[in-house]
Tab-separated table of C-alpha atoms (C1' of nucleotides) and ligand atoms in Angstrom:
chain	number	residue	atom	x	y	z
B	1	MET	CA	-17.260	13.080	3.278
B	2	MET	CA	-20.809	14.315	3.503
B	3	GLU	CA	-22.582	10.992	3.558
B	4	LYS	CA	-24.149	10.107	6.810
B	5	ALA	CA	-23.031	6.896	8.446
B	6	GLU	CA	-26.545	5.478	8.471
B	7	GLU	CA	-26.930	5.977	4.744
B	8	ILE	CA	-23.698	4.194	3.999
B	9	LEU	CA	-24.671	1.270	6.183
B	10	LYS	CA	-28.031	1.042	4.471
B	11	ILE	CA	-26.456	1.092	1.009
B	12	LYS	CA	-23.917	-1.526	2.008
B	13	ASP	CA	-26.559	-3.675	3.699
B	14	VAL	CA	-25.159	-3.572	7.219
B	15	ASN	CA	-27.459	-3.500	10.227
B	16	PRO	CA	-27.025	-0.001	11.691
B	17	THR	CA	-26.372	-0.789	15.332
B	18	ALA	CA	-25.203	1.727	17.901
B	19	VAL	CA	-21.574	0.628	17.900
B	20	ARG	CA	-21.397	0.413	14.136
B	21	ILE	CA	-22.706	3.932	13.703
B	22	LEU	CA	-20.215	5.249	16.242
B	23	VAL	CA	-17.323	3.489	14.568
B	24	LEU	CA	-18.279	4.546	11.078
B	25	ARG	CA	-18.840	8.146	12.161
B	26	TYR	CA	-15.441	8.121	13.783
B	27	LEU	CA	-13.837	6.934	10.565
B	28	LEU	CA	-15.744	9.508	8.536
B	29	GLU	CA	-14.611	12.315	10.829
B	30	HIS	CA	-10.945	11.428	10.353
B	31	LEU	CA	-9.414	11.475	6.916
B	32	LYS	CA	-6.418	9.621	8.275
B	33	PRO	CA	-6.883	5.851	8.211
B	34	GLN	CA	-7.413	4.717	11.785
B	35	SER	CA	-6.208	1.689	13.691
B	36	LEU	CA	-8.320	-0.327	16.107
B	37	LYS	CA	-6.450	1.362	18.922
B	38	ASP	CA	-7.037	4.822	17.468
B	39	ILE	CA	-10.758	4.156	17.387
B	40	GLU	CA	-10.710	2.635	20.851
B	41	LYS	CA	-9.075	5.770	22.184
B	42	GLY	CA	-11.529	7.972	20.309
B	43	LEU	CA	-14.598	6.080	21.491
B	44	MET	CA	-13.706	5.738	25.123
B	45	HIS	CA	-16.871	3.941	26.191
B	46	THR	CA	-17.014	1.328	23.487
B	47	ASP	CA	-15.400	-2.039	23.897
B	48	ARG	CA	-12.436	-2.989	21.782
B	49	SER	CA	-13.840	-6.325	20.670
B	50	SER	CA	-17.072	-4.680	19.570
B	51	ILE	CA	-15.135	-2.151	17.527
B	52	PHE	CA	-13.027	-4.976	16.163
B	53	ARG	CA	-16.082	-6.913	15.088
B	54	SER	CA	-17.636	-3.838	13.534
B	55	LEU	CA	-14.509	-3.317	11.475
B	56	LYS	CA	-14.539	-6.938	10.334
B	57	THR	CA	-18.162	-6.584	9.286
B	58	PHE	CA	-17.416	-3.318	7.509
B	59	GLU	CA	-14.570	-4.872	5.633
B	60	GLU	CA	-16.629	-7.849	4.593
B	61	LYS	CA	-19.450	-5.614	3.398
B	62	LYS	CA	-17.022	-3.218	1.731
B	63	VAL	CA	-17.820	-0.243	3.886
B	64	VAL	CA	-14.128	0.139	4.663
B	65	HIS	CA	-10.856	-1.173	3.312
B	66	SER	CA	-7.914	-2.107	5.445
B	67	ILE	CA	-4.303	-1.124	4.965
B	68	GLU	CA	-1.405	-3.199	6.160
B	69	ASP	CA	1.203	-0.483	6.309
B	70	GLY	CA	3.769	-2.466	8.237
B	71	SER	CA	3.385	-0.415	11.398
B	72	GLY	CA	2.053	-3.426	13.260
B	73	MET	CA	-1.463	-2.044	13.402
B	74	ILE	CA	-3.933	-2.463	10.572
B	75	LYS	CA	-5.482	0.805	9.477
B	76	TYR	CA	-9.044	1.224	8.263
B	77	ALA	CA	-10.432	3.836	5.900
B	78	VAL	CA	-13.948	4.351	4.580
B	79	CYS	CA	-14.172	3.295	0.971
B	80	PRO	CA	-14.652	6.195	-1.426
B	81	THR	CA	-18.134	6.552	-2.934
B	82	GLY	CA	-18.679	4.052	-5.680
B	83	CYS	CA	-15.871	1.801	-4.512
B	84	ASN	CA	-16.583	-1.866	-4.524
B	85	CYS	CA	-13.039	-2.904	-3.632
B	86	ASP	CA	-12.597	-4.462	-7.063
B	87	PRO	CA	-9.096	-4.360	-8.577
B	88	GLN	CA	-9.941	-1.280	-10.644
B	89	ASP	CA	-11.127	0.552	-7.521
B	90	LEU	CA	-7.865	0.048	-5.651
B	91	HIS	CA	-5.359	2.770	-4.889
B	92	TYR	CA	-1.873	3.129	-3.493
B	93	HIS	CA	-1.144	4.018	0.099
B	94	PHE	CA	1.719	5.960	1.508
B	95	TYR	CA	3.227	5.364	4.904
B	96	CYS	CA	5.489	8.064	6.289
B	97	THR	CA	8.395	6.457	8.114
B	98	LYS	CA	8.911	9.599	10.173
B	99	CYS	CA	5.464	10.721	11.365
B	100	SER	CA	3.740	7.328	10.849
B	101	TYR	CA	0.884	8.937	8.966
B	102	THR	CA	-0.822	6.636	6.489
B	103	TYR	CA	-2.281	8.259	3.386
B	104	CYS	CA	-4.783	6.944	0.888
B	105	LEU	CA	-3.495	8.131	-2.482
B	106	LEU	CA	-6.950	8.274	-3.994
B	107	ASP	CA	-5.768	10.107	-7.096
B	108	ASN	CA	-3.475	7.232	-8.036
B	109	PRO	CA	-5.437	4.206	-9.195
B	110	ILE	CA	-3.079	1.291	-9.434
B	111	PRO	CA	-2.145	0.294	-12.985
B	112	ILE	CA	-2.991	-3.032	-14.532
B	113	ILE	CA	-0.379	-5.454	-13.278
B	114	LYS	CA	0.686	-8.197	-15.632
B	115	LEU	CA	0.511	-11.333	-13.545
B	116	PRO	CA	1.951	-14.713	-14.515
B	117	GLN	CA	-0.308	-17.087	-16.488
B	118	ASN	CA	-3.463	-18.074	-14.620
B	119	PHE	CA	-2.885	-15.864	-11.617
B	120	LYS	CA	-6.128	-14.115	-10.665
B	121	MET	CA	-6.061	-10.823	-8.801
B	122	GLN	CA	-8.713	-10.303	-6.153
B	123	ARG	CA	-7.333	-7.615	-3.894
B	124	ALA	CA	-4.128	-5.735	-3.225
B	125	ASN	CA	-2.218	-3.995	-0.489
B	126	MET	CA	0.028	-1.437	-2.099
B	127	VAL	CA	2.082	0.604	0.295
B	128	VAL	CA	4.769	3.076	-0.659
B	129	LYS	CA	6.977	4.050	2.246
B	130	GLY	CA	9.038	7.166	2.681
B	131	LEU	CA	8.683	10.740	3.841
B	132	CYS	CA	5.508	12.746	3.449
B	133	ASN	CA	5.403	16.403	2.476
B	134	LYS	CA	5.428	17.512	6.101
B	135	CYS	CA	8.478	15.423	6.948
B	136	SER	CA	10.716	15.723	3.901
R	1	MET	CA	20.369	-19.456	-7.051
R	2	MET	CA	23.901	-20.719	-7.472
R	3	GLU	CA	25.660	-18.184	-5.363
R	4	LYS	CA	27.069	-19.519	-2.208
R	5	ALA	CA	25.841	-17.992	1.009
R	6	GLU	CA	29.342	-17.038	2.063
R	7	GLU	CA	29.942	-15.110	-1.126
R	8	ILE	CA	26.767	-13.105	-0.713
R	9	LEU	CA	27.614	-12.270	2.871
R	10	LYS	CA	31.053	-11.137	1.819
R	11	ILE	CA	29.681	-8.914	-0.937
R	12	LYS	CA	27.105	-7.400	1.394
R	13	ASP	CA	29.639	-6.913	4.153
R	14	VAL	CA	28.045	-9.187	6.749
R	15	ASN	CA	30.179	-11.240	9.107
R	16	PRO	CA	29.648	-14.865	8.010
R	17	THR	CA	28.778	-16.523	11.303
R	18	ALA	CA	27.454	-20.053	11.668
R	19	VAL	CA	23.836	-19.057	12.197
R	20	ARG	CA	23.869	-16.494	9.413
R	21	ILE	CA	25.204	-19.006	6.918
R	22	LEU	CA	22.575	-21.524	7.946
R	23	VAL	CA	19.778	-19.003	7.634
R	24	LEU	CA	20.943	-17.651	4.311
R	25	ARG	CA	21.448	-21.152	2.907
R	26	TYR	CA	17.953	-22.034	4.011
R	27	LEU	CA	16.553	-19.021	2.210
R	28	LEU	CA	18.587	-19.798	-0.906
R	29	GLU	CA	17.325	-23.372	-0.942
R	30	HIS	CA	13.718	-22.278	-0.923
R	31	LEU	CA	12.423	-20.064	-3.690
R	32	LYS	CA	9.324	-19.384	-1.627
R	33	PRO	CA	9.786	-16.451	0.732
R	34	GLN	CA	10.078	-17.855	4.250
R	35	SER	CA	8.751	-16.654	7.573
R	36	LEU	CA	10.709	-16.709	10.801
R	37	LYS	CA	8.643	-19.705	11.838
R	38	ASP	CA	9.339	-21.480	8.546
R	39	ILE	CA	13.059	-21.066	9.083
R	40	GLU	CA	12.799	-22.062	12.712
R	41	LYS	CA	11.081	-25.283	11.689
R	42	GLY	CA	13.666	-25.890	8.974
R	43	LEU	CA	16.647	-25.276	11.213
R	44	MET	CA	15.545	-27.282	14.190
R	45	HIS	CA	18.630	-26.674	16.275
R	46	THR	CA	18.941	-22.952	15.835
R	47	ASP	CA	17.321	-20.544	18.209
R	48	ARG	CA	14.476	-18.333	17.071
R	49	SER	CA	15.962	-15.105	18.330
R	50	SER	CA	19.247	-15.818	16.624
R	51	ILE	CA	17.440	-16.414	13.356
R	52	PHE	CA	15.429	-13.279	13.995
R	53	ARG	CA	18.544	-11.225	14.511
R	54	SER	CA	20.174	-12.682	11.438
R	55	LEU	CA	17.170	-11.660	9.377
R	56	LYS	CA	17.267	-8.133	10.793
R	57	THR	CA	20.933	-7.874	9.929
R	58	PHE	CA	20.299	-9.263	6.464
R	59	GLU	CA	17.545	-6.768	5.853
R	60	GLU	CA	19.672	-3.877	7.022
R	61	LYS	CA	22.546	-4.957	4.827
R	62	LYS	CA	20.195	-5.663	1.925
R	63	VAL	CA	20.907	-9.353	1.757
R	64	VAL	CA	17.173	-10.012	1.938
R	65	HIS	CA	13.965	-8.036	1.574
R	66	SER	CA	10.900	-8.566	3.689
R	67	ILE	CA	7.337	-8.923	2.502
R	68	GLU	CA	4.328	-8.005	4.594
R	69	ASP	CA	1.768	-10.123	2.823
R	70	GLY	CA	-0.954	-9.758	5.419
R	71	SER	CA	-0.701	-13.349	6.570
R	72	GLY	CA	0.474	-12.229	9.995
R	73	MET	CA	3.987	-13.442	9.416
R	74	ILE	CA	6.620	-11.398	7.655
R	75	LYS	CA	8.280	-13.290	4.814
R	76	TYR	CA	11.907	-12.974	3.786
R	77	ALA	CA	13.429	-13.533	0.376
R	78	VAL	CA	17.012	-13.215	-0.799
R	79	CYS	CA	17.435	-10.113	-2.910
R	80	PRO	CA	18.070	-10.850	-6.574
R	81	THR	CA	21.621	-10.281	-7.790
R	82	GLY	CA	22.318	-6.613	-8.279
R	83	CYS	CA	19.419	-5.520	-6.107
R	84	ASN	CA	20.116	-2.717	-3.728
R	85	CYS	CA	16.511	-2.366	-2.550
R	86	ASP	CA	16.248	1.034	-4.213
R	87	PRO	CA	12.837	2.021	-5.582
R	88	GLN	CA	13.809	0.963	-9.103
R	89	ASP	CA	14.857	-2.470	-7.819
R	90	LEU	CA	11.489	-3.195	-6.211
R	91	HIS	CA	9.007	-5.715	-7.504
R	92	TYR	CA	5.448	-6.810	-6.857
R	93	HIS	CA	4.547	-9.757	-4.704
R	94	PHE	CA	1.622	-12.089	-4.998
R	95	TYR	CA	-0.081	-13.753	-2.070
R	96	CYS	CA	-2.368	-16.669	-2.858
R	97	THR	CA	-5.394	-16.518	-0.590
R	98	LYS	CA	-5.981	-20.227	-1.023
R	99	CYS	CA	-2.595	-21.915	-0.625
R	100	SER	CA	-0.906	-19.023	1.227
R	101	TYR	CA	2.073	-19.127	-1.083
R	102	THR	CA	3.879	-15.815	-1.449
R	103	TYR	CA	5.531	-15.148	-4.799
R	104	CYS	CA	8.158	-12.608	-5.766
R	105	LEU	CA	7.077	-11.342	-9.177
R	106	LEU	CA	10.607	-10.589	-10.254
R	107	ASP	CA	9.644	-10.011	-13.874
R	108	ASN	CA	7.384	-7.107	-12.919
R	109	PRO	CA	9.327	-4.094	-11.769
R	110	ILE	CA	6.941	-1.624	-10.232
R	111	PRO	CA	6.181	1.434	-12.347
R	112	ILE	CA	7.056	4.957	-11.339
R	113	ILE	CA	4.338	6.076	-8.983
R	114	LYS	CA	3.336	9.705	-9.129
R	115	LEU	CA	3.309	10.797	-5.510
R	116	PRO	CA	1.839	14.047	-4.184
R	117	GLN	CA	4.146	17.094	-4.058
R	118	ASN	CA	7.177	16.626	-1.819
R	119	PHE	CA	6.495	13.017	-0.941
R	120	LYS	CA	9.722	10.998	-1.124
R	121	MET	CA	9.649	7.272	-1.796
R	122	GLN	CA	12.160	5.137	0.068
R	123	ARG	CA	10.718	1.660	0.017
R	124	ALA	CA	7.537	-0.157	-0.870
R	125	ASN	CA	5.517	-3.208	0.023
R	126	MET	CA	3.417	-4.125	-2.972
R	127	VAL	CA	1.258	-7.169	-2.542
R	128	VAL	CA	-1.324	-8.407	-4.991
R	129	LYS	CA	-3.676	-10.968	-3.501
R	130	GLY	CA	-5.708	-13.591	-5.244
R	131	LEU	CA	-5.387	-17.100	-6.616
R	132	CYS	CA	-2.155	-18.479	-7.995
R	133	ASN	CA	-1.945	-20.690	-11.082
R	134	LYS	CA	-2.154	-23.853	-8.996
R	135	CYS	CA	-5.281	-22.711	-7.163
R	136	SER	CA	-7.360	-20.952	-9.826
T	1	DT	C1'	-48.606	-10.221	24.111
T	2	DT	C1'	-45.546	-13.423	24.992
T	3	DA	C1'	-42.060	-16.699	24.022
T	4	DA	C1'	-38.611	-18.329	21.213
T	5	DA	C1'	-34.856	-17.275	17.870
T	6	DC	C1'	-31.423	-14.530	16.398
T	7	DT	C1'	-28.103	-10.637	16.696
T	8	DT	C1'	-25.107	-7.679	19.065
T	9	DT	C1'	-22.291	-6.348	22.876
T	10	DG	C1'	-18.944	-6.252	26.918
T	11	DC	C1'	-15.774	-8.598	29.576
T	12	DA	C1'	-12.118	-11.546	30.417
T	13	DA	C1'	-8.937	-14.541	28.763
T	14	DT	C1'	-6.022	-16.357	25.158
T	15	DT	C1'	-3.039	-16.376	21.105
T	16	DG	C1'	1.068	-15.856	18.761
T	17	DA	C1'	4.495	-13.183	16.135
T	18	DG	C1'	7.824	-10.345	17.312
T	19	DT	C1'	11.182	-8.497	20.432
T	20	DT	C1'	14.406	-7.816	24.317
T	21	DG	C1'	17.701	-8.474	28.516
T	22	DC	C1'	21.148	-10.979	29.959
T	23	DA	C1'	24.659	-14.101	30.779
T	24	DG	C1'	27.580	-17.408	28.555
T	25	DT	C1'	30.393	-18.531	24.461
T	26	DA	C1'	33.143	-17.545	20.586
T	27	DT	C1'	36.172	-14.644	17.994
T	28	DA	C1'	39.296	-10.889	17.221
T	29	DT	C1'	42.771	-7.542	18.925
T	30	DT	C1'	46.510	-5.991	21.805
P	1	DA	C1'	47.547	-14.516	27.823
P	2	DA	C1'	44.501	-10.839	28.748
P	3	DT	C1'	41.185	-7.898	27.124
P	4	DA	C1'	37.670	-6.182	24.108
P	5	DT	C1'	34.116	-7.093	20.838
P	6	DA	C1'	30.637	-9.880	18.458
P	7	DC	C1'	27.446	-13.556	18.542
P	8	DT	C1'	24.244	-16.891	20.495
P	9	DG	C1'	20.638	-19.331	23.362
P	10	DC	C1'	17.367	-19.046	26.755
P	11	DA	C1'	13.647	-17.175	29.061
P	12	DA	C1'	10.679	-13.658	29.620
P	13	DC	C1'	7.989	-10.102	27.824
P	14	DT	C1'	5.085	-7.057	24.633
P	15	DC	C1'	1.076	-6.075	22.496
P	16	DA	C1'	-2.248	-6.252	18.507
P	17	DA	C1'	-5.404	-9.426	17.323
P	18	DT	C1'	-8.787	-12.763	18.361
P	19	DT	C1'	-12.082	-15.761	20.808
P	20	DG	C1'	-15.577	-17.891	24.282
P	21	DC	C1'	-19.209	-16.897	26.737
P	22	DA	C1'	-22.981	-14.986	28.963
P	23	DA	C1'	-25.839	-10.856	29.231
P	24	DA	C1'	-28.518	-7.545	26.687
P	25	DG	C1'	-31.015	-6.108	22.782
P	26	DT	C1'	-33.821	-6.958	18.671
P	27	DT	C1'	-36.751	-9.410	15.518
P	28	DT	C1'	-40.104	-13.026	14.403
P	29	DA	C1'	-43.749	-16.227	15.072
P	30	DA	C1'	-46.978	-18.023	17.839
M	1	LIG	MN1	-7.060	3.707	1.068
M	2	LIG	MN1	10.349	-10.284	-3.447
M	3	LIG	ZN1	5.334	12.353	7.675
M	4	LIG	ZN1	-2.232	-20.836	-4.467
DNA sequence: TTAAACTTTGCAATTGAGTTGCAGTATATT
DNA sequence: AATATACTGCAACTCAATTGCAAAGTTTAA
């Protein structure tokens, strides 16, 4: 990503505080979706609860999306440019059961899913599990 | 479901102990996928860890499949007849953000997902979130 | 400027689902 | 019956997530 953290926060209408910039930069530097613990380890002088609250704010303001990959730790990834987290913006994720790497499969938009009558889709958490290219 | 718990356990090669029969019957009685806590509340005289271990055994032996719907509690549902939890047997799930009901969308098999080179699919956890027919 | 109002942060404590060790009980095998 | 194996209940523990609160920082309105 070449966008600067501050620009993203401005676009997404999030107050660019010190912690938020650090957290967002950290996410931008790592293509791999990061857990709260990952970020905590990476930003050794920033408090966990502050990081946690930044992530919650980011999610709410659609700066990041979260991935429940079943590992027990929620992962966070910066939303691709133009993403508004609407159903048509969503993509699959892949969780490698061997190396525990979580991938955003950005090239695979999820298809239109035929829901039962009167079911309304808002979001989705689509995780394929298996072995990644490095592990298979 | 009309299958008796004992029959399913026999087919899936699981020793039909007292707790296991109780847990499986409980799941069969409820179409809604149940959490460990749900089952614990339903089977007031059965210990949590015993239920937990039954569910782990069931999952391993493909008696049930688990659903990580993001609610913080894993849900368990009896596998439909003939299901072997292979990729082609998988289906979408729907989590209602208002009433917290988790649905197995058995009529919607998931499509073939084009993964990157050398990625091998083993399992999947596909959860659509939104409002169910009763809540929209 | 200054004071009040609001926002953000760090720390400590709590929550709660999930998991495990272990000893006692039940069941199967010899 | 004696032994081995499988199952169960209880209590304790793990650990990611979350919260309360007071201090620090920032904005706004006298
Ligand atoms: Mn993603
Ligand atoms: Mn299901
Ligand atoms: Zn891998
Ligand atoms: Zn609902």
